[in-house]
Amino acid sequence: MTQKHESRKKGCHAATVLSNVRAGECFWKMRLRFSGEAAGAFARFRPGQFIEFDTSDLAIPATESIPNALRDGARRSVLLRRPFSFSDVAVQGDATLADLLYCVVGPASLRMTTLRAGDVASLIGPLGNGFTVPAGKRTALLVVGGMGLPPIRCLARLLSTEHKDVEAIAFIGARTVASLPLEERPAAFDGGLSLSVPTFATLGVHSMVATDDGSAGHRGPVTECLARWLQENVDRDRESLIVYACGPERMLEAVAQIAAERDIDCQVSMERRMACGIGLCQSCAIECRVEDSTETVYKLCCQDGPVFDAREVVFGAETA
Amino acid sequence: MSVEFAGRKLANPVFTASGTCGYADELADFMDVNALGGFITKSITLKPRRGNPTPRIVETDAGMLNAIGLANVGLERFIAEKLPLIAKMEPAVFVNVAGTTIEEYVAVVERLAGEKALAGFELNISCPNVKKGGISFGIDPAQVEEITRAVKKACRSKVLIVKLTPTVTDISVTARAAIAGGADALSLINTFTAMVIDIETRRPVLANRTGGLSGPAVRPIAVYLVNKVYREVAREAGIPILGLGGIRTASDAIEFLIAGATAVAVGTASFIEPDCATQIVGGLHDYCVRKRIASPAELTGTLAGPA
């Protein structure tokens, strides 16, 4: 080899930060702009797909702006990329814009808050398999648990633009009103189905909110709202319904059970610790059933998922 | 940029390390795998292995712990599904072999020894994350020699690299044992057994309790161990070392060469920058040009004494 190797970056892209603002108590929203080859790659981004964001070179915020709960862990160095799913993707001329809604929970997400407009971020993607919309579906029931919102919000956008014959209804759950990852907070949440949540209302999607402590909407798990809606609409053709869910694994398990009891199709977006996101490290194993067998196999969340048919998944590995 | 490694001519001395580069198809989207000098597959066992329950990884400062548990498709599916693509690759391909008994190791190697596309094997006797086999062979010099001898017999003309664990009192002892058993080359180091505790639950983070520490955190130890094995064993025996442990830049790779490695492998860094290994090939080339060095082979074992 006499010539310097020319590195090819297919799948590893640069994105320009357009904005990065606080959107709630611990939520931030970053808008990214892809151009050139990356714009084409991300124009085809499917809701539920994800990216691996490199935060290892980012600065740590000034101590006074680090939340108390994170100060101890904030000094930890970051090595691995972090997976995120976009909450919105839009093509604008030659560019593709993507919204990254994130929760500040540790040293990596804390560093992301220091990115400013004009900065360039390194990310790998689009990765994995997103949600699919099977033919014949008329009603999509979107179930969100806390930070499971972004891919579901992205799906709601897709349904409202490319599947206008499918009515979408969102069920949004969180521990408390403060942990609802919403940029715009409605004045009041009632427990019923309404156009009160702006991020869904702008897409014409009705929604219902539930919190564990009753600080907004229905008091109790969001799965109770889903079960109640299905009870009230028991006369609907089950073949025309589909449930999509993203959130904590305990919630996904409950959603999957509700759907299975009524024999309704259900797709869940799973989460695992992953070092690479591209099938190299083998760390993001999801236990899956093998059809017509009592056996199970490990599939990879990054390559075989993160969206799985709920009937396939053996839940509970990481809920203990 | 070419080097000779255990009788094989390699286009350059940069490998991707076992367990961090899949079966090559995963990496092909991100780099030209043909720009590598060598490629080492994920561990192959006689039967498919599911691997450990999750969580299988946890990040630490400048490193990570993994406890994958040798999850792999098994020998038959490897031959049917993975080997055809690997056979088309230009780099020297080594199959990393693992097992729970000597017979299992031998069976895998016997089956693959006739494959023209393979340069050889890397014997994994240093995996810290399985209950049987793996590291239990690698910490006992008598067993290292016995398994190396048995596998070498099955290798035919293929190169046998023995991968050593750092979790021994004196790595030169196991290095000598591997050479006595017939190893053509040594690779070091595998990961260090380590633990991370969740202080909220007071439980280990990994489902396997412990995992193998890798990444930049281990690099200076790996450089030291490569130099130690080179000085105490490998130089005199004329056995090349494949150096690895936390390499993510060309400078890191060059340190290993100076310490005594003939070639280097990139592991954890590929998770973060999938084309890291080929970038290092470029950086190494630049260094050689700057230092007017015809081949990276001239760097091997050139560590000078204290100034």
XYZ file of C-alpha atoms in Angstrom:
627
model
C 0.000 0.000 0.000
C 1.668 3.202 -1.102
C -1.239 5.601 -1.150
C -2.896 6.972 1.917
C -6.148 5.191 2.528
C -9.120 7.308 1.699
C -11.653 6.740 4.436
C -15.195 6.121 3.300
C -17.910 7.239 5.667
C -20.964 5.434 4.409
C -23.297 5.299 7.368
C -21.097 7.558 9.486
C -22.326 11.094 8.913
C -21.813 14.661 9.992
C -24.822 16.786 10.912
C -24.943 20.515 11.559
C -26.722 21.597 14.720
C -29.394 24.184 13.874
C -30.657 24.591 17.422
C -30.391 22.860 20.782
C -32.771 24.089 23.442
C -34.184 23.040 26.749
C -37.730 21.784 26.293
C -38.746 20.806 29.815
C -37.386 20.033 33.246
C -34.795 17.571 31.925
C -35.643 17.441 28.214
C -33.778 19.045 25.383
C -34.503 19.224 21.703
C -31.804 19.390 19.086
C -32.523 20.135 15.448
C -29.981 18.689 13.027
C -29.368 19.389 9.371
C -27.956 16.779 7.006
C -26.617 17.757 3.619
C -25.126 15.935 0.646
C -25.052 12.156 0.830
C -26.318 12.192 4.417
C -29.416 14.153 3.378
C -30.331 11.328 1.031
C -29.648 8.659 3.634
C -31.803 10.355 6.263
C -34.586 11.314 3.856
C -35.328 7.586 3.907
C -35.296 7.417 7.739
C -38.211 5.299 9.001
C -39.870 6.027 12.347
C -38.364 3.672 14.915
C -34.976 3.540 13.242
C -32.140 5.035 15.273
C -28.773 6.730 15.166
C -25.603 6.400 17.260
C -24.504 9.827 18.467
C -20.861 10.514 19.366
C -20.566 12.624 22.507
C -17.038 11.575 23.466
C -15.413 14.781 22.209
C -18.021 17.169 23.607
C -17.338 19.554 26.444
C -18.870 19.142 29.873
C -21.152 22.046 30.911
C -20.072 24.501 33.596
C -20.592 22.991 37.059
C -23.311 25.481 38.051
C -25.487 24.425 35.114
C -25.230 20.707 35.921
C -28.282 19.428 37.817
C -27.357 18.373 41.355
C -28.378 14.780 40.771
C -25.917 14.490 37.883
C -22.903 16.282 39.347
C -21.257 13.176 40.756
C -21.481 11.211 37.530
C -20.899 14.141 35.197
C -17.115 13.878 35.324
C -17.120 10.353 33.981
C -15.558 10.178 30.548
C -17.659 8.965 27.648
C -16.307 6.434 25.190
C -19.222 4.792 23.400
C -21.797 6.414 21.151
C -25.376 6.661 22.416
C -28.458 5.485 20.515
C -31.368 7.867 19.838
C -34.440 7.797 17.649
C -35.651 10.960 15.911
C -39.017 12.520 16.751
C -39.350 14.143 13.345
C -37.595 14.036 9.994
C -38.352 16.401 7.134
C -36.836 16.956 3.713
C -36.189 20.619 2.983
C -34.749 21.274 -0.449
C -31.382 19.513 -0.684
C -31.177 19.041 3.069
C -32.857 16.732 5.554
C -33.800 18.075 8.968
C -34.173 15.835 11.992
C -35.363 16.507 15.541
C -33.646 14.763 18.406
C -35.613 14.953 21.641
C -33.443 13.774 24.509
C -33.522 13.482 28.253
C -30.479 14.524 30.291
C -29.722 11.480 32.421
C -25.956 11.034 32.494
C -22.541 12.157 31.270
C -23.279 11.681 27.559
C -26.638 13.465 27.337
C -25.278 16.163 29.636
C -22.473 16.848 27.132
C -25.002 17.044 24.309
C -26.507 20.138 25.933
C -23.317 22.082 25.167
C -23.779 21.809 21.403
C -24.675 25.150 19.832
C -26.090 26.204 16.477
C -23.400 25.747 13.844
C -21.595 22.941 15.671
C -21.093 19.685 13.812
C -22.104 16.360 15.330
C -20.938 12.894 14.276
C -23.554 10.203 14.038
C -24.013 6.777 12.520
C -27.290 5.891 10.894
C -30.001 5.340 9.940
C -29.820 2.022 11.796
C -32.148 -0.889 12.417
C -35.702 -1.561 11.326
C -38.479 0.931 11.964
C -42.230 0.523 12.335
C -44.186 -0.860 9.400
C -47.804 -0.159 8.449
C -49.410 -3.376 7.193
C -52.111 -3.119 4.525
C -55.709 -2.997 5.743
C -55.093 -1.081 8.952
C -57.589 1.683 9.720
C -56.741 2.619 13.288
C -53.272 2.908 14.832
C -53.079 3.009 18.625
C -49.827 4.702 19.611
C -48.657 3.983 23.150
C -45.888 6.086 24.687
C -44.105 5.626 27.982
C -41.911 8.606 28.977
C -38.870 8.867 26.723
C -40.476 6.404 24.325
C -42.106 9.416 22.732
C -39.709 10.322 19.860
C -40.160 7.310 17.544
C -43.921 7.287 18.183
C -44.161 10.997 17.404
C -42.200 10.344 14.213
C -44.610 7.533 13.334
C -47.611 9.805 13.942
C -46.143 12.218 11.392
C -45.706 9.404 8.855
C -49.268 8.180 9.385
C -50.680 11.695 8.998
C -48.813 12.298 5.755
C -48.467 8.950 3.998
C -51.277 6.881 5.508
C -54.153 9.326 5.651
C -56.640 6.428 5.663
C -55.250 5.299 9.030
C -56.614 7.128 12.072
C -53.980 7.506 14.786
C -54.724 7.838 18.503
C -51.930 8.469 20.998
C -51.821 7.263 24.612
C -49.048 9.099 26.425
C -47.867 7.954 29.826
C -45.222 9.141 32.260
C -44.430 8.993 35.960
C -45.402 12.609 36.580
C -46.449 15.657 34.574
C -42.816 16.879 34.707
C -41.528 13.691 33.112
C -43.799 13.999 30.073
C -41.353 14.721 27.250
C -43.497 17.419 25.683
C -42.079 20.663 24.384
C -45.318 22.534 24.690
C -47.378 21.828 27.729
C -51.115 22.274 27.453
C -52.768 24.367 30.177
C -54.651 21.371 31.480
C -54.851 17.697 30.724
C -58.195 16.054 31.093
C -58.303 12.289 31.271
C -60.194 11.980 28.015
C -59.306 11.800 24.354
C -58.676 15.267 22.965
C -56.472 17.461 20.831
C -54.814 18.816 23.963
C -51.218 17.665 23.324
C -49.817 20.051 20.710
C -47.111 17.777 19.287
C -49.801 15.287 18.252
C -52.650 17.787 17.762
C -50.715 19.566 14.991
C -50.845 16.273 13.097
C -54.579 15.953 13.763
C -53.917 13.096 16.180
C -56.121 12.826 19.268
C -54.348 11.868 22.442
C -54.886 10.870 26.047
C -52.440 11.441 28.887
C -51.805 9.281 31.939
C -49.431 9.783 34.854
C -48.579 7.408 37.640
C -49.171 10.079 40.288
C -52.205 11.658 38.667
C -50.440 15.009 38.211
C -51.822 15.093 34.657
C -54.594 13.203 32.918
C -55.571 9.730 33.968
C -54.060 8.569 37.249
C -52.439 5.195 36.645
C -50.585 3.324 33.957
C -51.143 4.384 30.371
C -52.000 0.798 29.515
C -55.290 1.291 31.413
C -56.200 3.974 28.879
C -55.405 1.637 26.013
C -57.436 -1.195 27.566
C -60.357 1.149 28.212
C -60.353 2.433 24.631
C -60.329 -1.124 23.289
C -63.207 -1.991 25.641
C -65.239 0.993 24.444
C -64.497 0.142 20.797
C -64.913 -3.603 21.089
C -67.089 -3.677 17.962
C -64.207 -2.605 15.702
C -62.754 -5.191 13.366
C -59.578 -6.341 15.143
C -57.897 -6.850 11.756
C -58.192 -3.119 11.102
C -56.394 -2.206 14.345
C -52.709 -2.056 15.133
C -50.879 -1.069 18.303
C -47.464 0.611 18.251
C -45.556 1.088 21.485
C -42.306 2.495 22.801
C -41.395 2.927 26.444
C -40.105 1.003 29.451
C -40.034 -2.763 28.963
C -42.633 -3.304 31.722
C -45.062 -1.103 29.786
C -44.266 -2.835 26.503
C -44.955 -6.171 28.135
C -48.352 -4.966 29.393
C -49.216 -3.473 25.978
C -48.205 -6.707 24.250
C -50.427 -8.685 26.600
C -53.430 -6.424 26.012
C -52.951 -6.738 22.239
C -52.389 -10.499 22.378
C -55.539 -11.092 24.471
C -57.561 -9.386 21.749
C -55.492 -10.817 18.886
C -54.526 -7.360 17.640
C -51.272 -6.770 15.747
C -48.707 -4.992 17.881
C -45.222 -3.646 17.177
C -42.911 -2.675 20.030
C -39.703 -0.676 19.918
C -37.198 -2.316 22.274
C -34.188 -0.896 24.055
C -30.916 -2.500 25.142
C -27.479 -1.334 26.167
C -25.453 -1.379 22.956
C -21.819 -0.542 22.317
C -21.975 -0.119 18.533
C -25.492 -0.281 17.049
C -24.224 -2.012 13.921
C -24.056 -5.687 14.887
C -20.402 -5.824 15.896
C -20.576 -6.032 19.674
C -23.468 -8.497 20.108
C -24.464 -6.890 23.380
C -28.080 -5.908 22.644
C -29.649 -9.360 22.776
C -33.452 -9.681 22.812
C -34.917 -13.080 23.645
C -37.380 -14.052 20.897
C -39.746 -16.968 20.403
C -39.209 -19.343 17.510
C -42.392 -19.975 15.544
C -44.061 -23.348 16.196
C -41.526 -24.183 18.882
C -40.971 -23.794 22.596
C -37.420 -22.699 21.894
C -36.192 -19.141 22.043
C -33.291 -17.401 20.346
C -31.422 -14.192 21.006
C -31.878 -11.620 18.270
C -30.046 -8.318 18.161
C -31.949 -5.164 19.041
C -29.755 -3.130 16.670
C -30.035 -5.272 13.546
C -33.181 -7.371 13.948
C -35.027 -4.539 15.738
C -35.353 -2.217 17.504
C -38.957 -2.667 16.344
C -40.237 -6.213 16.871
C -43.578 -7.925 16.471
C -44.786 -8.063 20.086
C -45.777 -11.734 19.746
C -42.158 -12.602 19.124
C -40.561 -10.994 22.169
C -39.967 -12.723 25.495
C -40.226 -9.744 27.832
C -38.748 -9.296 31.254
C -35.000 -9.646 30.682
C -34.309 -6.131 31.864
C -37.281 -5.320 34.059
C -36.020 -7.058 37.198
C 3.478 -1.055 4.245
C 3.658 -4.835 3.947
C 4.929 -7.006 6.772
C 5.617 -10.689 7.205
C 3.620 -12.319 9.959
C 4.275 -15.986 10.802
C 5.352 -16.701 7.255
C 2.446 -14.824 5.659
C 2.922 -11.609 3.763
C 0.347 -9.019 4.851
C -0.443 -5.808 2.942
C -0.058 -3.918 6.231
C 0.181 -4.813 9.927
C -3.329 -3.702 10.964
C -6.001 -6.255 11.928
C -9.472 -5.996 13.325
C -9.766 -7.967 16.567
C -12.017 -10.930 17.182
C -15.455 -10.151 18.568
C -15.374 -6.524 17.474
C -15.717 -6.903 13.715
C -18.386 -9.603 13.360
C -18.004 -11.760 10.294
C -16.917 -8.802 8.110
C -20.273 -8.130 6.430
C -21.240 -5.798 9.301
C -18.144 -3.639 8.738
C -18.323 -3.571 4.960
C -20.869 -0.716 5.017
C -18.390 1.520 6.786
C -15.016 0.782 5.287
C -13.126 -1.059 2.627
C -12.317 -4.276 4.488
C -9.726 -5.020 1.830
C -7.636 -2.148 3.146
C -6.919 -4.209 6.298
C -3.841 -6.334 6.714
C -5.667 -9.034 8.623
C -9.101 -9.934 9.858
C -10.020 -12.139 12.813
C -13.565 -13.474 12.975
C -15.785 -13.576 15.988
C -15.179 -16.743 18.043
C -16.573 -19.863 16.422
C -17.602 -22.861 18.502
C -18.579 -26.331 17.345
C -22.246 -25.763 18.236
C -24.084 -22.426 18.070
C -24.040 -20.467 21.334
C -26.758 -18.120 22.550
C -24.441 -16.129 24.727
C -25.170 -14.602 28.128
C -28.342 -12.818 29.291
C -28.368 -8.999 29.135
C -27.031 -6.546 30.217
C -23.943 -7.756 28.408
C -21.987 -4.495 28.404
C -21.349 -1.514 30.600
C -19.240 1.545 29.902
C -16.513 2.658 32.291
C -14.088 5.554 32.128
C -12.088 5.138 28.914
C -13.273 1.600 28.517
C -16.058 -0.907 28.675
C -16.827 -4.304 30.141
C -18.368 -6.989 27.994
C -19.780 -10.369 28.873
C -21.204 -11.565 25.576
C -20.491 -15.217 26.339
C -19.165 -16.265 22.914
C -22.534 -15.901 21.186
C -22.004 -17.218 17.659
C -23.713 -19.036 14.819
C -21.704 -22.251 15.286
C -19.378 -24.029 12.879
C -21.924 -25.293 10.330
C -23.731 -21.989 9.827
C -20.396 -20.189 9.772
C -19.305 -22.375 6.863
C -22.612 -22.067 5.019
C -23.400 -18.394 5.606
C -20.270 -16.482 6.531
C -17.340 -18.208 4.894
C -18.324 -17.447 1.258
C -18.061 -13.694 1.879
C -14.913 -14.046 3.968
C -13.324 -16.119 1.208
C -13.489 -13.130 -1.123
C -11.566 -10.857 1.246
C -8.018 -9.806 0.491
C -6.694 -9.517 4.081
C -5.327 -12.601 5.793
C -8.341 -14.088 7.554
C -7.984 -15.941 10.841
C -10.870 -17.780 12.443
C -11.000 -17.323 16.197
C -11.799 -20.706 17.741
C -13.330 -21.321 21.166
C -14.697 -24.327 22.982
C -15.323 -26.006 26.308
C -13.095 -29.066 25.687
C -9.894 -29.639 23.725
C -11.862 -31.962 21.436
C -14.248 -29.150 20.498
C -11.389 -26.830 19.560
C -9.771 -29.585 17.500
C -13.038 -30.450 15.745
C -13.568 -26.860 14.590
C -9.990 -26.494 13.366
C -9.970 -29.876 11.602
C -13.104 -28.945 9.722
C -11.740 -25.582 8.575
C -8.057 -26.443 8.058
C -8.640 -27.320 4.404
C -10.273 -23.972 3.570
C -7.966 -22.224 1.111
C -9.371 -18.801 1.923
C -8.207 -18.923 5.534
C -4.727 -17.904 6.647
C -5.128 -19.650 9.952
C -6.652 -19.684 13.382
C -6.586 -17.723 16.585
C -6.966 -19.939 19.624
C -9.212 -18.284 22.191
C -8.105 -19.659 25.544
C -8.603 -16.351 27.271
C -12.324 -15.508 27.218
C -13.280 -14.477 30.773
C -17.035 -14.730 30.220
C -17.887 -18.413 29.931
C -18.214 -20.925 32.732
C -16.302 -23.738 31.038
C -13.361 -23.514 28.673
C -12.046 -20.130 27.621
C -9.814 -18.614 30.253
C -9.672 -21.807 32.349
C -7.359 -23.235 29.671
C -5.404 -20.026 29.373
C -4.266 -19.568 32.964
C -2.628 -22.979 33.403
C 0.659 -23.311 31.464
C 0.373 -27.111 31.207
C -3.086 -26.815 29.669
C -1.977 -24.008 27.355
C 0.748 -26.261 25.993
C -1.546 -29.288 25.694
C -4.355 -27.518 23.849
C -1.929 -25.660 21.589
C -0.229 -28.924 20.639
C -3.535 -30.672 19.936
C -4.869 -27.816 17.817
C -1.586 -27.288 15.982
C -1.725 -30.918 14.808
C -5.170 -30.254 13.300
C -4.048 -26.987 11.663
C -2.110 -28.610 8.795
C -0.221 -25.781 7.066
C -2.322 -22.995 8.593
C -0.926 -20.425 10.976
C -1.886 -20.856 14.629
C -2.063 -17.730 16.786
C -2.602 -18.284 20.511
C -4.420 -15.438 22.268
C -3.212 -14.887 25.809
C -5.011 -13.575 28.851
C -3.413 -10.832 30.957
C -4.994 -12.189 34.148
C -2.026 -14.351 35.126
C 0.884 -13.724 37.468
C 3.474 -13.928 34.694
C 2.301 -13.802 31.084
C 5.741 -14.906 29.868
C 5.102 -18.323 31.436
C 1.928 -18.881 29.391
C 3.617 -17.396 26.323
C 6.423 -19.970 26.654
C 3.885 -22.749 27.083
C 2.053 -21.742 23.902
C 5.313 -21.663 21.954
C 6.319 -25.057 23.364
C 2.969 -26.386 22.144
C 3.708 -25.182 18.632
C 2.137 -21.700 18.400
C 3.217 -19.825 15.260
C 2.276 -16.466 16.761
C 0.914 -14.942 19.968
C -1.805 -12.353 20.324
C -2.067 -10.290 23.452
C -3.919 -9.153 25.316
C -7.458 -10.419 25.790
C -9.591 -8.470 28.278
C -9.141 -8.127 32.045
C -11.813 -9.634 34.279
C -13.601 -6.715 35.915
C -16.817 -5.648 37.632
C -19.083 -2.609 37.777
C -21.616 -2.263 40.590
C -24.945 -0.438 40.459
C -24.893 1.446 43.757
C -28.680 1.914 43.799
C -29.428 -1.813 43.698
C -26.005 -2.956 45.015
C -25.938 -5.517 42.241
C -23.359 -6.063 39.494
C -24.493 -4.231 36.351
C -23.705 -7.179 34.099
C -26.011 -10.203 34.200
C -22.839 -12.314 34.163
C -21.606 -10.383 37.274
C -18.183 -9.856 35.713
C -16.997 -8.937 32.254
C -13.847 -8.272 30.300
C -12.422 -4.742 30.446
C -11.250 -3.332 27.128
C -10.660 0.065 25.548
C -8.094 2.850 26.015
C -8.012 2.212 29.788
C -6.061 -1.038 29.288
C -3.650 0.180 26.615
C -0.572 1.046 28.703
C -0.803 -2.323 30.447
C -1.099 -4.062 27.087
C 1.937 -2.173 25.754
C 3.906 -3.244 28.825
C 2.863 -6.893 28.487
C 3.673 -6.986 24.767
C 7.104 -5.589 25.520
C 7.617 -8.066 28.362
C 6.679 -11.096 26.244
C 8.771 -9.775 23.360
C 11.884 -9.312 25.509
C 11.534 -12.415 27.636
C 10.183 -14.957 25.159
C 9.118 -14.060 21.650
C 12.212 -12.306 20.257
C 14.495 -15.207 21.006
C 11.952 -17.774 19.842
C 11.358 -15.842 16.604
C 7.616 -15.836 17.232
C 5.678 -12.747 16.101
C 3.258 -10.913 18.398
C -0.098 -9.487 17.383
C -0.491 -6.625 19.833
C -3.857 -5.358 20.963
C -5.573 -3.613 23.841
C -7.146 -0.168 23.601
C -5.729 0.890 20.229
C -7.697 3.676 18.579
C -5.115 5.878 16.869
C -2.096 5.292 14.647
C 0.145 6.503 17.483
C -1.309 3.811 19.732
C -0.584 1.190 17.081
C 2.982 2.433 16.634
C 3.610 2.137 20.396
C 2.742 -1.554 20.191
C 5.075 -2.087 17.231
C 7.932 -0.373 19.033
C 7.178 -2.484 22.117
C 7.669 -5.636 20.073
C 4.511 -6.395 18.103
C 4.801 -7.381 14.433
C 1.152 -6.522 13.810
C -1.647 -4.852 15.770
C -5.392 -5.313 16.112
C -8.123 -2.737 16.671
C -10.945 -3.866 18.937
C -13.258 -1.687 21.016
C -12.470 1.415 18.931
C -14.314 -0.112 15.947
C -17.535 0.179 17.976
C -17.153 3.947 18.045
C -15.526 4.546 14.654
C -16.272 1.526 12.477
C -13.512 2.488 10.028
C -10.967 3.095 12.790
C -8.671 0.269 11.628
C -8.346 1.574 8.093
C -7.789 5.112 9.385
C -4.912 3.698 11.418
C -3.475 2.133 8.251
C -3.406 5.648 6.787
C -1.845 7.162 9.906
C 0.792 4.465 10.080
C 1.674 5.105 6.447
C 2.095 8.824 7.184
C 4.365 8.051 10.141
C 6.543 5.748 8.037
C 6.875 8.419 5.342
C 7.741 11.070 7.931
C 10.334 8.824 9.580
C 11.654 7.526 6.228
C 10.840 3.962 7.192
C 10.353 1.525 4.310
C 8.162 -0.925 6.234
C 6.463 -0.930 9.647
C 8.415 -4.146 10.227
C 11.425 -1.923 10.904
C 9.650 -0.607 13.992
C 9.133 -3.938 15.714
C 10.965 -4.187 19.009
C 12.885 -0.914 18.576
C 12.195 0.357 22.076
C 15.250 2.279 23.241
C 16.498 2.357 26.814
C 15.785 5.255 29.169
C 17.281 8.511 27.941
